[in-house]
PDB file of C-alpha atoms in Angstrom:
ATOM      1  CA  MET A  14       0.161   0.050  -0.075  1.00  0.00           C
ATOM      2  CA  THR A  15       1.411   3.192  -1.026  1.00  0.00           C
ATOM      3  CA  LYS A  16       1.705   5.943   1.667  1.00  0.00           C
ATOM      4  CA  HIS A  17      -0.182   9.239   1.508  1.00  0.00           C
ATOM      5  CA  GLU A  18       2.474  11.722   0.764  1.00  0.00           C
ATOM      6  CA  LEU A  19       2.633  15.098   2.372  1.00  0.00           C
ATOM      7  CA  LYS A  20       5.021  17.759   1.015  1.00  0.00           C
ATOM      8  CA  VAL A  21       6.485  20.053   3.521  1.00  0.00           C
ATOM      9  CA  LEU A  22       8.950  23.199   3.456  1.00  0.00           C
ATOM     10  CA  LEU A  23      11.414  23.100   6.051  1.00  0.00           C
ATOM     11  CA  VAL A  24      12.721  26.360   6.810  1.00  0.00           C
ATOM     12  CA  GLU A  25      15.875  25.873   9.135  1.00  0.00           C
ATOM     13  CA  ASP A  26      19.320  26.894   8.904  1.00  0.00           C
ATOM     14  CA  ASN A  27      20.779  24.710  11.587  1.00  0.00           C
ATOM     15  CA  PRO A  28      21.961  21.451   9.747  1.00  0.00           C
ATOM     16  CA  SER A  29      21.570  19.422  12.900  1.00  0.00           C
ATOM     17  CA  ASP A  30      18.213  20.201  13.499  1.00  0.00           C
ATOM     18  CA  ALA A  31      17.161  19.909   9.781  1.00  0.00           C
ATOM     19  CA  TYR A  32      18.686  16.359   9.806  1.00  0.00           C
ATOM     20  CA  LEU A  33      16.799  15.391  12.850  1.00  0.00           C
ATOM     21  CA  VAL A  34      13.452  16.738  11.370  1.00  0.00           C
ATOM     22  CA  ARG A  35      14.049  14.613   8.240  1.00  0.00           C
ATOM     23  CA  GLU A  36      15.128  11.365  10.329  1.00  0.00           C
ATOM     24  CA  LEU A  37      12.019  11.641  12.686  1.00  0.00           C
ATOM     25  CA  LEU A  38       9.587  12.237   9.755  1.00  0.00           C
ATOM     26  CA  SER A  39      11.132   9.378   7.955  1.00  0.00           C
ATOM     27  CA  ARG A  40      10.002   6.871  10.557  1.00  0.00           C
ATOM     28  CA  CYS A  41       6.535   7.644  10.207  1.00  0.00           C
ATOM     29  CA  GLU A  42       4.639   4.532   8.982  1.00  0.00           C
ATOM     30  CA  LYS A  43       1.178   6.106   7.925  1.00  0.00           C
ATOM     31  CA  ARG A  44       2.637   9.035   5.961  1.00  0.00           C
ATOM     32  CA  LYS A  45       5.408   9.555   3.659  1.00  0.00           C
ATOM     33  CA  TYR A  46       6.918  13.179   4.070  1.00  0.00           C
ATOM     34  CA  VAL A  47       8.534  14.716   1.052  1.00  0.00           C
ATOM     35  CA  ILE A  48      10.938  17.393   2.666  1.00  0.00           C
ATOM     36  CA  GLU A  49      12.306  20.438   0.618  1.00  0.00           C
ATOM     37  CA  GLU A  50      14.750  22.737   2.533  1.00  0.00           C
ATOM     38  CA  ALA A  51      15.337  26.492   2.934  1.00  0.00           C
ATOM     39  CA  HIS A  52      18.102  27.812   4.929  1.00  0.00           C
ATOM     40  CA  ASN A  53      16.826  31.330   5.063  1.00  0.00           C
ATOM     41  CA  LEU A  54      14.085  33.502   4.748  1.00  0.00           C
ATOM     42  CA  ASN A  55      14.891  34.488   1.035  1.00  0.00           C
ATOM     43  CA  GLU A  56      15.183  30.844   0.105  1.00  0.00           C
ATOM     44  CA  ALA A  57      11.836  30.007   1.638  1.00  0.00           C
ATOM     45  CA  ILE A  58       9.731  32.786   0.242  1.00  0.00           C
ATOM     46  CA  GLY A  59      11.466  31.558  -3.016  1.00  0.00           C
ATOM     47  CA  HIS A  60      10.295  27.834  -2.766  1.00  0.00           C
ATOM     48  CA  LEU A  61       6.938  28.929  -1.967  1.00  0.00           C
ATOM     49  CA  LYS A  62       6.672  31.298  -5.146  1.00  0.00           C
ATOM     50  CA  LYS A  63       7.286  28.309  -7.195  1.00  0.00           C
ATOM     51  CA  SER A  64       6.044  25.170  -5.505  1.00  0.00           C
ATOM     52  CA  GLN A  65       2.956  24.059  -3.560  1.00  0.00           C
ATOM     53  CA  TYR A  66       3.366  22.566  -0.216  1.00  0.00           C
ATOM     54  CA  ASP A  67       1.158  20.848   2.353  1.00  0.00           C
ATOM     55  CA  ALA A  68       2.753  22.675   5.218  1.00  0.00           C
ATOM     56  CA  VAL A  69       5.651  24.667   6.371  1.00  0.00           C
ATOM     57  CA  LEU A  70       7.796  23.725   9.201  1.00  0.00           C
ATOM     58  CA  LEU A  71       9.165  27.019  10.155  1.00  0.00           C
ATOM     59  CA  ASP A  72      12.496  28.014  12.406  1.00  0.00           C
ATOM     60  CA  LEU A  73      11.833  31.633  13.603  1.00  0.00           C
ATOM     61  CA  SER A  74      15.657  32.516  13.942  1.00  0.00           C
ATOM     62  CA  LEU A  75      17.193  32.473  10.455  1.00  0.00           C
ATOM     63  CA  PRO A  76      20.243  34.204   9.189  1.00  0.00           C
ATOM     64  CA  ASP A  77      18.284  37.202   7.340  1.00  0.00           C
ATOM     65  CA  SER A  78      15.166  37.553   9.745  1.00  0.00           C
ATOM     66  CA  ILE A  79      14.300  36.741  13.274  1.00  0.00           C
ATOM     67  CA  GLY A  80      11.368  36.486  15.435  1.00  0.00           C
ATOM     68  CA  LEU A  81       7.677  37.428  14.598  1.00  0.00           C
ATOM     69  CA  GLN A  82       8.972  39.308  11.411  1.00  0.00           C
ATOM     70  CA  THR A  83       9.891  35.762  10.189  1.00  0.00           C
ATOM     71  CA  PHE A  84       6.752  34.373  10.666  1.00  0.00           C
ATOM     72  CA  ASP A  85       4.802  37.339   9.088  1.00  0.00           C
ATOM     73  CA  LYS A  86       6.962  37.265   5.907  1.00  0.00           C
ATOM     74  CA  VAL A  87       6.680  33.685   5.514  1.00  0.00           C
ATOM     75  CA  ARG A  88       2.817  33.516   6.169  1.00  0.00           C
ATOM     76  CA  HIS A  89       2.094  36.351   3.650  1.00  0.00           C
ATOM     77  CA  ALA A  90       4.115  34.205   0.961  1.00  0.00           C
ATOM     78  CA  ALA A  91       2.386  31.054   2.048  1.00  0.00           C
ATOM     79  CA  CYS A  92      -1.193  32.467   1.893  1.00  0.00           C
ATOM     80  CA  ASP A  93      -3.073  29.351   3.005  1.00  0.00           C
ATOM     81  CA  ILE A  94      -0.588  26.850   3.603  1.00  0.00           C
ATOM     82  CA  PRO A  95      -0.753  26.067   7.120  1.00  0.00           C
ATOM     83  CA  ILE A  96       2.586  27.041   9.097  1.00  0.00           C
ATOM     84  CA  VAL A  97       3.860  24.944  12.173  1.00  0.00           C
ATOM     85  CA  VAL A  98       6.740  27.126  14.111  1.00  0.00           C
ATOM     86  CA  CYS A  99       9.516  24.806  15.192  1.00  0.00           C
ATOM     87  CA  SER A 100      11.083  26.855  17.963  1.00  0.00           C
ATOM     88  CA  GLY A 101      13.959  26.951  20.409  1.00  0.00           C
ATOM     89  CA  THR A 102      13.544  27.154  24.111  1.00  0.00           C
ATOM     90  CA  SER A 103      14.975  31.005  23.673  1.00  0.00           C
ATOM     91  CA  ASP A 104      12.119  31.797  21.095  1.00  0.00           C
ATOM     92  CA  MET A 105       9.063  30.637  22.971  1.00  0.00           C
ATOM     93  CA  ALA A 106       7.568  34.077  23.240  1.00  0.00           C
ATOM     94  CA  PHE A 107       7.978  34.492  19.599  1.00  0.00           C
ATOM     95  CA  ALA A 108       6.280  31.141  18.905  1.00  0.00           C
ATOM     96  CA  THR A 109       3.136  31.879  21.150  1.00  0.00           C
ATOM     97  CA  LYS A 110       2.675  35.302  19.263  1.00  0.00           C
ATOM     98  CA  ALA A 111       3.174  33.427  15.872  1.00  0.00           C
ATOM     99  CA  VAL A 112       0.159  31.268  16.819  1.00  0.00           C
ATOM    100  CA  GLN A 113      -1.815  34.240  17.832  1.00  0.00           C
ATOM    101  CA  HIS A 114      -0.734  35.777  14.315  1.00  0.00           C
ATOM    102  CA  GLY A 115      -2.007  32.498  12.501  1.00  0.00           C
ATOM    103  CA  ALA A 116       0.403  29.769  13.121  1.00  0.00           C
ATOM    104  CA  GLN A 117      -1.511  26.615  13.314  1.00  0.00           C
ATOM    105  CA  ASP A 118       0.952  25.481  16.057  1.00  0.00           C
ATOM    106  CA  TYR A 119       4.183  25.181  17.421  1.00  0.00           C
ATOM    107  CA  VAL A 120       6.553  22.521  18.654  1.00  0.00           C
ATOM    108  CA  VAL A 121       9.646  22.896  20.916  1.00  0.00           C
ATOM    109  CA  LYS A 122      13.129  21.793  19.468  1.00  0.00           C
ATOM    110  CA  GLY A 123      14.328  18.743  21.856  1.00  0.00           C
ATOM    111  CA  LYS A 124      10.948  18.263  23.007  1.00  0.00           C
ATOM    112  CA  PHE A 125       9.030  16.077  20.172  1.00  0.00           C
ATOM    113  CA  ASP A 126       9.515  12.651  18.769  1.00  0.00           C
ATOM    114  CA  GLN A 127       8.186  11.660  15.355  1.00  0.00           C
ATOM    115  CA  HIS A 128       4.787  10.990  16.805  1.00  0.00           C
ATOM    116  CA  LEU A 129       4.239  14.537  18.190  1.00  0.00           C
ATOM    117  CA  LEU A 130       5.962  15.908  15.106  1.00  0.00           C
ATOM    118  CA  SER A 131       3.808  14.440  12.527  1.00  0.00           C
ATOM    119  CA  ARG A 132       0.499  14.861  14.486  1.00  0.00           C
ATOM    120  CA  ALA A 133       1.382  18.429  14.779  1.00  0.00           C
ATOM    121  CA  ILE A 134       1.775  18.780  11.002  1.00  0.00           C
ATOM    122  CA  GLU A 135      -1.471  16.798  10.338  1.00  0.00           C
ATOM    123  CA  TYR A 136      -3.491  18.594  12.818  1.00  0.00           C
ATOM    124  CA  ALA A 137      -2.179  21.869  11.121  1.00  0.00           C
ATOM    125  CA  ILE A 138      -3.364  20.768   7.715  1.00  0.00           C
ATOM    126  CA  GLU A 139      -6.799  19.662   8.906  1.00  0.00           C
ATOM    127  CA  ARG A 140      -7.505  22.875  11.058  1.00  0.00           C
ATOM    128  CA  GLN A 141      -6.213  25.067   8.186  1.00  0.00           C
ATOM    129  CA  ALA A 142      -8.654  23.390   5.726  1.00  0.00           C
ATOM    130  CA  LEU A 143     -11.337  23.966   8.082  1.00  0.00           C
ATOM    131  CA  LEU A 144     -10.658  27.728   8.394  1.00  0.00           C
ATOM    132  CA  ILE A 145     -10.698  27.739   4.547  1.00  0.00           C
ATOM    133  CA  GLN A 146     -14.027  26.026   4.479  1.00  0.00           C
ATOM    134  CA  LEU A 147     -15.083  28.450   7.152  1.00  0.00           C
ATOM    135  CA  ARG A 148     -14.224  31.468   5.220  1.00  0.00           C
ATOM    136  CA  VAL A 149     -15.729  29.948   2.100  1.00  0.00           C
ATOM    137  CA  LYS A 150     -18.821  29.641   3.519  1.00  0.00           C
ATOM    138  CA  ASN A 151     -18.880  33.036   4.818  1.00  0.00           C
ATOM    139  CA  GLU A 152     -17.924  34.623   1.463  1.00  0.00           C
ATOM    140  CA  GLU A 153     -20.982  32.759   0.291  1.00  0.00           C
ATOM    141  CA  LEU A 154     -23.352  33.957   2.906  1.00  0.00           C
ATOM    142  CA  GLU A 155     -21.827  37.587   2.368  1.00  0.00           C
ATOM    143  CA  LYS A 156     -22.454  37.280  -1.378  1.00  0.00           C
ATOM    144  CA  SER A 157     -26.059  35.643  -0.673  1.00  0.00           C
ATOM    145  CA  GLU A 158     -27.060  38.755   2.020  1.00  0.00           C
ATOM    146  CA  HIS A 159     -25.740  41.640  -0.556  1.00  0.00           C
ATOM    147  CA  GLN A 160     -27.983  39.763  -3.356  1.00  0.00           C
ATOM    148  CA  GLN A 161     -30.759  39.556  -0.943  1.00  0.00           C
ATOM    149  CA  ARG A 162     -30.322  43.499   0.403  1.00  0.00           C
ATOM    150  CA  SER A 163     -29.993  44.577  -3.412  1.00  0.00           C
ATOM    151  CA  ILE A 164     -33.335  42.709  -4.471  1.00  0.00           C
ATOM    152  CA  ILE A 165     -35.221  44.194  -1.464  1.00  0.00           C
ATOM    153  CA  GLU A 166     -33.854  47.624  -1.672  1.00  0.00           C
ATOM    154  CA  ASN A 167     -34.553  47.950  -5.286  1.00  0.00           C
ATOM    155  CA  ASN A 168     -38.345  46.215  -5.094  1.00  0.00           C
ATOM    156  CA  ALA A 169     -40.917  47.913  -6.682  1.00  0.00           C
ATOM    157  CA  ASP A 170     -43.171  46.972  -3.575  1.00  0.00           C
ATOM    158  CA  GLY A 171     -42.564  48.449  -0.036  1.00  0.00           C
ATOM    159  CA  MET A 172     -40.396  46.088   1.771  1.00  0.00           C
ATOM    160  CA  MET A 173     -39.659  46.280   5.636  1.00  0.00           C
ATOM    161  CA  ILE A 174     -37.722  44.217   7.809  1.00  0.00           C
ATOM    162  CA  LEU A 175     -39.004  44.159  11.134  1.00  0.00           C
ATOM    163  CA  GLY A 176     -37.512  42.008  14.189  1.00  0.00           C
ATOM    164  CA  LEU A 177     -39.554  39.369  15.805  1.00  0.00           C
ATOM    165  CA  ASP A 178     -41.118  42.046  18.360  1.00  0.00           C
ATOM    166  CA  GLY A 179     -42.360  44.052  15.222  1.00  0.00           C
ATOM    167  CA  ARG A 180     -39.689  46.829  15.539  1.00  0.00           C
ATOM    168  CA  VAL A 181     -38.675  48.195  12.271  1.00  0.00           C
ATOM    169  CA  ARG A 182     -35.234  47.462  11.205  1.00  0.00           C
ATOM    170  CA  PHE A 183     -35.108  48.476   7.762  1.00  0.00           C
ATOM    171  CA  VAL A 184     -37.316  50.000   4.817  1.00  0.00           C
ATOM    172  CA  ASN A 185     -36.699  50.231   1.187  1.00  0.00           C
ATOM    173  CA  PRO A 186     -37.349  53.586  -0.774  1.00  0.00           C
ATOM    174  CA  ALA A 187     -40.728  51.860  -2.091  1.00  0.00           C
ATOM    175  CA  ALA A 188     -41.750  51.879   1.548  1.00  0.00           C
ATOM    176  CA  GLU A 189     -40.754  55.209   2.488  1.00  0.00           C
ATOM    177  CA  SER A 190     -42.997  56.686  -0.417  1.00  0.00           C
ATOM    178  CA  LEU A 191     -45.668  54.371   0.721  1.00  0.00           C
ATOM    179  CA  PHE A 192     -45.615  55.404   4.387  1.00  0.00           C
ATOM    180  CA  ASN A 193     -44.628  59.125   3.097  1.00  0.00           C
ATOM    181  CA  THR A 194     -42.038  58.713   5.720  1.00  0.00           C
ATOM    182  CA  LEU A 195     -38.191  58.523   5.679  1.00  0.00           C
ATOM    183  CA  ALA A 196     -36.689  55.633   6.665  1.00  0.00           C
ATOM    184  CA  PRO A 197     -34.621  57.377   9.641  1.00  0.00           C
ATOM    185  CA  GLU A 198     -38.348  58.284  11.135  1.00  0.00           C
ATOM    186  CA  LEU A 199     -39.702  54.621  10.581  1.00  0.00           C
ATOM    187  CA  ALA A 200     -36.738  52.841  12.108  1.00  0.00           C
ATOM    188  CA  GLU A 201     -37.263  51.523  15.636  1.00  0.00           C
ATOM    189  CA  LYS A 202     -41.020  52.235  15.318  1.00  0.00           C
ATOM    190  CA  LYS A 203     -42.636  49.046  16.514  1.00  0.00           C
ATOM    191  CA  LEU A 204     -45.325  47.739  13.927  1.00  0.00           C
ATOM    192  CA  PRO A 205     -46.375  44.348  15.617  1.00  0.00           C
ATOM    193  CA  GLU A 206     -49.654  44.472  13.664  1.00  0.00           C
ATOM    194  CA  LEU A 207     -47.651  44.212  10.640  1.00  0.00           C
ATOM    195  CA  ILE A 208     -46.590  40.673  11.378  1.00  0.00           C
ATOM    196  CA  ALA A 209     -49.791  39.417  13.462  1.00  0.00           C
ATOM    197  CA  GLN A 210     -50.820  36.976  10.765  1.00  0.00           C
ATOM    198  CA  ARG A 211     -48.615  35.243   8.400  1.00  0.00           C
ATOM    199  CA  GLU A 212     -51.468  35.103   5.297  1.00  0.00           C
ATOM    200  CA  GLN A 213     -51.958  37.920   2.834  1.00  0.00           C
ATOM    201  CA  ARG A 214     -54.034  40.648   4.022  1.00  0.00           C
ATOM    202  CA  ASP A 215     -55.205  44.070   3.394  1.00  0.00           C
ATOM    203  CA  TYR A 216     -53.637  46.729   5.761  1.00  0.00           C
ATOM    204  CA  ASP A 217     -54.797  50.358   6.706  1.00  0.00           C
ATOM    205  CA  LEU A 218     -51.722  52.762   6.855  1.00  0.00           C
ATOM    206  CA  SER A 219     -53.882  55.956   7.203  1.00  0.00           C
ATOM    207  CA  ASP A 220     -52.583  56.452  10.716  1.00  0.00           C
ATOM    208  CA  LEU A 221     -48.913  56.166  10.031  1.00  0.00           C
ATOM    209  CA  CYS A 222     -49.441  57.829   6.816  1.00  0.00           C
ATOM    210  CA  GLY A 223     -51.288  61.006   7.714  1.00  0.00           C
ATOM    211  CA  GLU A 224     -53.915  60.433   4.814  1.00  0.00           C
ATOM    212  CA  ALA A 225     -56.064  57.549   3.405  1.00  0.00           C
ATOM    213  CA  ARG A 226     -53.618  54.850   2.058  1.00  0.00           C
ATOM    214  CA  TYR A 227     -53.956  50.972   1.921  1.00  0.00           C
ATOM    215  CA  ALA A 228     -51.534  48.121   1.445  1.00  0.00           C
ATOM    216  CA  GLU A 229     -51.732  44.451   0.472  1.00  0.00           C
ATOM    217  CA  VAL A 230     -49.518  42.689   2.949  1.00  0.00           C
ATOM    218  CA  ARG A 231     -47.260  39.545   3.099  1.00  0.00           C
ATOM    219  CA  THR A 232     -45.024  38.270   5.661  1.00  0.00           C
ATOM    220  CA  GLU A 233     -42.446  35.594   5.886  1.00  0.00           C
ATOM    221  CA  LEU A 234     -39.578  34.669   8.002  1.00  0.00           C
ATOM    222  CA  ILE A 235     -36.097  35.617   6.689  1.00  0.00           C
ATOM    223  CA  VAL A 236     -32.505  36.014   7.966  1.00  0.00           C
ATOM    224  CA  TRP A 237     -31.251  39.625   7.863  1.00  0.00           C
ATOM    225  CA  GLU A 238     -27.780  40.575   8.921  1.00  0.00           C
ATOM    226  CA  GLY A 239     -27.459  37.176  11.066  1.00  0.00           C
ATOM    227  CA  GLU A 240     -30.519  37.671  12.971  1.00  0.00           C
ATOM    228  CA  THR A 241     -34.325  35.731  12.163  1.00  0.00           C
ATOM    229  CA  SER A 242     -36.576  38.815  11.174  1.00  0.00           C
ATOM    230  CA  TRP A 243     -39.824  39.411   9.339  1.00  0.00           C
ATOM    231  CA  LEU A 244     -39.961  40.418   5.668  1.00  0.00           C
ATOM    232  CA  ALA A 245     -43.381  42.551   5.327  1.00  0.00           C
ATOM    233  CA  SER A 246     -43.881  43.078   1.401  1.00  0.00           C
ATOM    234  CA  LEU A 247     -46.378  45.979   1.028  1.00  0.00           C
ATOM    235  CA  ARG A 248     -48.253  46.666  -2.139  1.00  0.00           C
ATOM    236  CA  ASP A 249     -50.094  49.968  -2.703  1.00  0.00           C
ATOM    237  CA  ILE A 250     -53.754  49.114  -3.078  1.00  0.00           C
ATOM    238  CA  THR A 251     -55.089  52.632  -2.190  1.00  0.00           C
ATOM    239  CA  GLN A 252     -56.437  53.136  -5.673  1.00  0.00           C
ATOM    240  CA  ARG A 253     -57.910  49.904  -5.854  1.00  0.00           C
ATOM    241  CA  LYS A 254     -59.756  50.529  -2.413  1.00  0.00           C
ATOM    242  CA  LYS A 255     -61.074  53.919  -4.023  1.00  0.00           C
ATOM    243  CA  ASP A 256     -62.188  52.484  -6.971  1.00  0.00           C
ATOM    244  CA  GLU A 257     -64.125  49.570  -4.757  1.00  0.00           C
ATOM    245  CA  ALA A 258     -65.725  52.479  -2.572  1.00  0.00           C
ATOM    246  CA  ASP A 259     -67.124  54.194  -6.000  1.00  0.00           C
TER     247      ASP A 259
END
């Protein structure tokens, strides 16, 4: 059975430390690690520009860069490739800060065996994949919400978003015209009667508009800016009511 390969960029200037990492990862039974080495920051960035990797093992203390600056520059070049910091005990403060800045994990030199090192790499890959999935879902959600907002804003019918308590959260221009009231004046008003019934019905707007005006109202539950809300669609039927009265 062929082992699943993981391609790792090892950024390490100390030959002894680099040899140890290679030796430990070569002992892993479940994975075959293909290791490419960079011995300074410039080499690392060059590798990342021309090749694809599953993970980066990064020493923060390099001949041409040190500390958090090393991590930030490698992360910028690595884009979505997960980074595991391989730190000496003197770099522990930098290592923990690197995790705060986006490193998936860190291991301490002299404190890990092949199992701990391979587990850190594999978990880093899994966590990074999950973060990418979440980001994609958030981007899709934002796009969907933008499209939803555009449809509601530009609809020829009056559209209102109300909280579950009936408080007005948003009105489109057509609703402003229907109510003869600007959005800021309608915002935060409570209109629980608009959402009292789910079925389509006629609604008398006269008290709110200051003149005889009627709307056909439909309501449905939607998610608006992350909150469950009511969407009330109001079609002006004032002329129809007048015609019926004549």
